[in-house]
Structures are given as structure tokens and as C-alpha cells.
Amino acid sequence: MKRSFLVTVAVLTALTGLGIGMLAERVGHMRTAKAASLAHKSDTSDPNGGGPKVIRFASNPQPAPPFLGRDLDGNIVSTAEWPGKVVFVNFWATWCPPCREEIPILIDLQKKYKDGLQVIGVSLDDGSPEDVKQFAKLAGINYPVVMYIRELVVAYGGVPALPTSFLLNKEARIVQKHQGLYPPELYETEIRALLGLPIEARVETFEDIGQIFLRNAARATELPDVDFTGLTPDQKAAALKRLNTDICDCGCHLTLAQCRINDTLCPVSKSLAAKVVKEIQADGKAAPDAAPAPSANPALPAPPAPPVTNQ
């Protein structure tokens, strides 16, 4: 049976651009996310039903935020227990159909690669931990599950959809983020690559410009469905500055740049971003750079311009 590449259940846990601030709501309405992202656009599956031909890891992986909590049995779960292991941190909920579909995949991966892999489940359920524990027992979950920890969600940059998973390499750096449900072959190929095991796929890298941590959106020079055609380099820089400053009106509390990366289907950020580009372009045409003023004394050179500082 074919699996959808991205069937997601949205959770309104949007954060500010720095990954701090209040969570809007932990659980919200349902939506379906776009079937590809900047981090996954080169992922292609074997038409004969094999694994992916290409996997992609961040070229600038960030250290994973410290993880400390207790699992459903009261045992401490900490990053201190993960040295030298590949870690798969999975944010999920019992009410999320794609999450439930993914659980057997994670169980199999944990069983198959138990010596080098640690799967961690983070439940975003509002119900009793006992209810989640009972669900985990019936599902046969063989990896630790901790209940919702606000500080943890904030540290990982928010969870815009369920399931959302973060893949950590042996150095405890986050090399990939998956929003939605992906084929088990992709997860296994990535894990094998990080464990140094043979794979039948090409490994490519991408710069994290918000695909993993939204705070890195300020490093992006291109944004999904934002057309900078016709702008001068200075105008494009001004547009990007605006897009990384202005807040989207869709209710996500993200900047326009972050919203474009986080939800490429959002019509609000797409429209507002186009408006910003148009305004920047119009301002440039209406007020071209003025010619330098002549020196008061032709015999003397004009005074040097003041240095430019980055604010």
C-alpha cells in the first residue's frame, strides 16, 4: 500500500522568530501540508518499490537542545544517555492518525537498530499520562515516551504539525526534520547512513535556512513562492529584511519569511510577501539614488562618508 509523503495534522504551536514566546494553542484544526519542502525536494523513491535514491542532511547542523524528562514509567530520559547514538525524536499524539500509522515503523526501527538508535516519543496529548501509557502498551511501543513539556517544544523551535520528528547524528546535532508521514524506507536509509552502514542512496546536503530551525530563516536568500525578479541586489536585501521582520497575519505569530518556509501553502504569507516585494520595487523606482553632492570647495575632496554598521 502506498503511503502519503506528507499527510499532516496541524497543531497551532507556532512560536516567535527566535523560538521563544507563548504557544498559541497546543492542539488546533486539521490541515494537509505541501508534499515537499526545501529540505526534501530532491528525495526520490525507487519506482520499483525500493528505498529513496537521495537522502539529504543539513550541512550546518545545530546542536540538539538538552532533553530532560521522565517517561511514562517515571524513568529519567536525558541526552546524557545518548552519546554515540543516532536519535529519532518523534512528537506525536494518540488522536493523530498519521502518528498512529507511524508507530509500528518506529517500533521496527528501534528493534532492528537497538544498539545504535534511540527513538524518543514526545506525546502532545492533553489527556492523562495513564491514558497515553495504556495506549503505548497496547501499541507495543518499545521506546521511551515522555509527556508534553512546553520548554522542550519551544527549544526545538515549535511543532507546526504532527507527527514531527528530528533526526540527530552521533554528535547530537540535528541533521534532518520530518513534518508528516514519510515512507519507512526513507527513515531507515537515513539512520543507516548516520550509523555508517551501507546504503543504496546518494547523500546530499542542504543549508538549514529554516527547514529545521525557523530562526535560521534570516539566512535564506530565496523563499518558497516569493518572486524577487526585477529587484536590484540592494532592493532584494531590503525585501528580505522586511520579510524577516514583518509578522504574518495568518495567526501563526511567525515572520513572513518563517511562515513561507514553515507552511508553503499559506495564502496569507504568500500574498503579504508579494506585497512587500512590490512595495520595495516601487520605492526604488520612485526614489532613485541621488547623485553625490559636490564639495563646497572644488579644490578640496568631499569628506568621507560615515561607516556603515549592522544593527
XYZ file of C-alpha atoms in Angstrom:
311
model
C 0.000 0.000 0.000
C 1.374 3.380 -0.922
C 1.971 5.829 1.882
C 1.357 9.513 1.590
C 4.592 11.502 1.707
C 3.079 14.244 3.802
C -0.268 13.710 5.477
C -0.197 16.048 8.424
C -2.377 17.153 11.254
C -1.675 20.790 12.086
C -1.056 21.860 15.650
C -1.133 25.575 16.370
C 2.102 25.682 18.333
C 3.671 28.482 16.328
C 6.406 30.471 18.048
C 8.137 33.790 17.514
C 11.125 34.048 15.170
C 13.628 33.310 17.921
C 11.742 30.217 19.005
C 10.591 31.842 22.238
C 7.265 33.246 23.386
C 3.892 31.759 24.081
C 2.388 28.782 22.313
C -0.835 29.855 20.599
C -2.612 26.557 21.276
C -1.322 23.045 21.721
C -3.985 21.406 19.600
C -5.787 23.052 16.678
C -7.568 22.402 13.422
C -6.530 19.835 10.821
C -4.783 20.645 7.570
C -2.721 18.915 4.898
C 0.774 20.233 4.245
C 2.521 20.515 0.895
C 4.078 17.258 -0.295
C 7.631 18.600 -0.491
C 9.837 21.075 1.342
C 13.156 22.723 0.727
C 14.833 20.026 2.770
C 13.200 17.169 0.855
C 12.738 18.430 -2.699
C 15.429 16.054 -4.011
C 14.028 12.980 -2.279
C 13.007 10.487 -4.953
C 11.864 6.937 -4.406
C 12.767 3.929 -6.484
C 9.874 3.324 -8.941
C 10.314 -0.417 -8.329
C 9.383 -0.006 -4.693
C 12.869 0.246 -3.191
C 14.284 2.892 -0.910
C 14.993 6.530 -1.720
C 17.592 7.390 -4.334
C 18.653 10.515 -2.447
C 18.744 11.464 1.234
C 19.618 14.917 2.493
C 21.267 16.132 5.675
C 21.913 19.658 6.915
C 25.396 20.917 6.126
C 25.242 23.219 9.159
C 23.566 21.002 11.790
C 22.751 22.711 15.072
C 23.325 21.083 18.473
C 20.200 19.386 19.753
C 18.580 21.224 22.668
C 19.137 19.495 26.011
C 16.495 16.864 26.689
C 15.424 16.002 30.219
C 12.168 14.404 31.289
C 10.560 11.299 32.689
C 8.977 8.558 30.638
C 5.577 7.027 31.328
C 7.144 4.676 33.876
C 8.847 7.504 35.753
C 12.340 6.799 34.422
C 14.575 9.764 33.577
C 15.120 10.374 29.868
C 18.155 12.545 29.196
C 20.550 13.475 26.400
C 23.299 12.228 28.705
C 22.191 8.692 27.810
C 22.603 9.197 24.059
C 26.347 9.666 23.389
C 27.411 7.995 20.178
C 23.846 7.077 19.222
C 21.601 8.190 16.400
C 18.451 9.657 17.952
C 14.971 9.995 16.452
C 12.840 12.435 18.486
C 9.205 11.997 17.483
C 6.485 14.482 18.505
C 3.096 12.765 18.250
C -0.353 12.328 19.816
C -2.721 9.414 20.260
C -5.505 11.276 18.406
C -3.309 11.808 15.317
C -3.976 9.160 12.583
C -0.600 9.589 10.789
C 1.137 9.315 14.168
C -0.580 6.012 14.876
C 0.347 4.782 11.408
C 3.966 5.702 12.058
C 4.289 3.932 15.413
C 4.835 0.399 14.007
C 7.574 1.845 11.771
C 9.370 3.316 14.769
C 8.919 0.113 16.771
C 10.559 -1.899 13.987
C 13.429 0.576 13.625
C 14.097 0.592 17.379
C 14.121 -3.204 17.430
C 16.309 -3.560 14.343
C 18.919 -0.933 15.283
C 18.686 -1.071 19.079
C 22.475 -0.951 19.534
C 22.915 2.331 17.656
C 19.499 4.003 17.572
C 17.347 5.589 20.248
C 13.788 6.567 19.398
C 12.149 9.019 21.801
C 8.437 9.786 21.693
C 7.054 13.094 22.972
C 3.283 12.931 23.437
C 1.334 16.153 22.901
C -1.836 14.636 24.325
C -3.894 16.748 26.710
C -5.216 13.688 28.495
C -3.900 11.721 31.415
C -0.422 10.161 31.213
C -2.108 6.934 32.251
C -4.230 7.019 29.101
C -1.116 7.513 26.970
C 0.632 4.735 28.894
C -2.249 2.368 28.203
C -2.182 3.305 24.522
C 1.585 2.747 24.368
C 1.206 -0.669 25.997
C -1.494 -1.770 23.552
C 0.532 -0.452 20.602
C 3.636 -2.311 21.776
C 5.801 0.800 21.887
C 9.336 -0.288 22.801
C 10.944 3.132 23.226
C 10.595 5.830 25.910
C 7.635 8.187 25.712
C 7.548 11.432 27.663
C 4.563 13.720 28.052
C 4.329 17.241 26.659
C 6.982 19.606 28.018
C 6.448 23.188 26.888
C 10.100 24.150 27.269
C 11.115 21.198 25.120
C 8.725 22.130 22.316
C 9.965 25.725 22.434
C 13.605 24.601 22.394
C 13.029 22.508 19.290
C 11.533 25.528 17.525
C 7.885 24.564 17.715
C 5.859 21.710 16.308
C 3.702 23.033 13.445
C 2.279 19.629 12.500
C 2.008 16.092 13.784
C 3.910 13.933 13.501
C 7.108 15.988 13.526
C 10.435 14.222 14.013
C 14.011 15.396 14.457
C 16.931 13.192 13.438
C 20.155 13.559 15.441
C 23.542 12.254 14.363
C 26.053 10.612 16.702
C 27.372 14.041 17.677
C 23.906 15.058 18.937
C 23.364 17.540 16.116
C 20.069 17.771 14.255
C 20.614 16.850 10.608
C 17.019 16.478 9.415
C 13.450 17.349 10.351
C 10.402 15.470 9.080
C 6.925 17.018 9.211
C 4.278 14.459 8.412
C 4.427 10.809 7.497
C 7.202 9.547 5.224
C 7.951 6.059 3.860
C 9.773 3.815 6.350
C 12.494 3.236 3.736
C 13.491 6.901 3.995
C 13.838 6.783 7.776
C 15.820 3.552 7.651
C 18.163 4.791 4.927
C 18.899 7.966 6.888
C 19.522 6.022 10.091
C 21.811 3.528 8.358
C 23.784 6.369 6.777
C 24.298 8.044 10.162
C 25.323 4.698 11.684
C 27.917 4.222 8.947
C 26.119 1.218 7.451
C 25.856 0.546 3.697
C 23.017 2.289 1.854
C 21.840 2.336 -1.744
C 21.264 6.060 -1.956
C 23.199 9.220 -2.629
C 23.746 11.570 0.319
C 23.334 15.260 -0.399
C 23.489 18.242 1.925
C 21.451 21.408 2.267
C 21.971 24.558 4.273
C 19.448 24.899 7.054
C 17.785 28.218 6.287
C 14.696 27.495 8.327
C 13.763 23.979 7.255
C 14.879 22.610 10.634
C 15.129 25.653 12.896
C 12.939 28.572 11.859
C 15.367 31.014 13.455
C 17.697 30.265 10.532
C 15.195 31.768 8.079
C 17.151 35.030 8.281
C 19.953 33.261 6.380
C 17.734 32.478 3.389
C 18.304 34.304 0.108
C 15.297 32.647 -1.557
C 11.872 31.820 -0.131
C 9.143 29.450 -1.374
C 6.905 31.129 -3.973
C 8.400 34.584 -3.405
C 9.475 36.173 -6.696
C 12.375 38.607 -6.355
C 12.708 39.022 -10.123
C 13.391 42.621 -11.111
C 14.859 43.699 -7.777
C 18.373 45.054 -7.550
C 20.674 43.339 -5.021
C 20.082 46.204 -2.570
C 16.319 46.012 -3.071
C 16.350 42.256 -2.559
C 18.322 42.702 0.664
C 15.763 45.280 1.819
C 12.895 42.950 0.913
C 14.445 40.034 2.801
C 14.948 42.279 5.834
C 11.257 43.219 5.743
C 10.199 39.608 5.277
C 12.255 38.637 8.333
C 10.735 41.459 10.380
C 7.064 41.745 9.414
C 4.741 39.299 11.176
C 2.309 37.188 9.148
C -1.399 37.902 9.699
C -2.485 34.256 9.442
C -2.253 33.821 13.214
C 0.987 31.838 13.240
C 2.931 34.604 15.036
C 5.879 33.933 12.693
C 7.656 36.366 10.420
C 6.626 36.295 6.767
C 9.869 34.510 5.864
C 9.358 31.890 8.563
C 5.738 31.322 7.562
C 6.707 30.853 3.900
C 9.219 28.176 4.945
C 7.049 26.628 7.631
C 3.816 26.471 5.610
C 4.295 26.877 1.875
C 0.528 26.590 1.364
C -0.285 29.646 3.493
C -2.044 32.139 1.167
C -1.688 34.985 3.673
C 2.106 34.985 3.877
C 2.334 34.448 0.123
C 0.162 37.499 -0.566
C 1.879 39.689 2.024
C 5.332 38.678 0.798
C 4.382 39.615 -2.765
C 3.112 42.960 -1.466
C 6.417 43.632 0.307
C 8.409 42.869 -2.846
C 6.124 45.146 -4.884
C 6.478 47.999 -2.384
C 10.265 47.696 -2.304
C 10.396 47.703 -6.094
C 8.046 50.709 -6.318
C 10.041 52.679 -3.757
C 13.214 52.036 -5.699
C 11.675 53.339 -8.925
C 10.063 56.344 -7.260
C 13.178 57.456 -5.386
C 16.355 56.546 -7.301
C 19.668 57.041 -5.586
C 20.638 60.701 -5.637
C 23.939 61.807 -7.154
C 26.603 62.663 -4.555
C 26.590 66.299 -3.508
C 29.554 68.334 -4.796
C 32.169 69.529 -2.354
C 31.743 73.085 -1.075
C 35.327 73.811 -2.127
C 36.194 72.284 -5.509
C 39.833 72.281 -4.519
C 39.194 70.038 -1.543
C 37.859 66.445 -1.602
C 34.461 65.772 -0.125
C 34.560 64.470 3.473
C 34.443 60.677 3.804
C 31.068 59.034 4.342
C 30.355 57.699 7.837
C 30.972 53.971 8.320
C 28.049 51.601 7.866
C 27.180 49.463 10.880
C 24.927 46.437 11.098
C 22.159 46.894 13.624
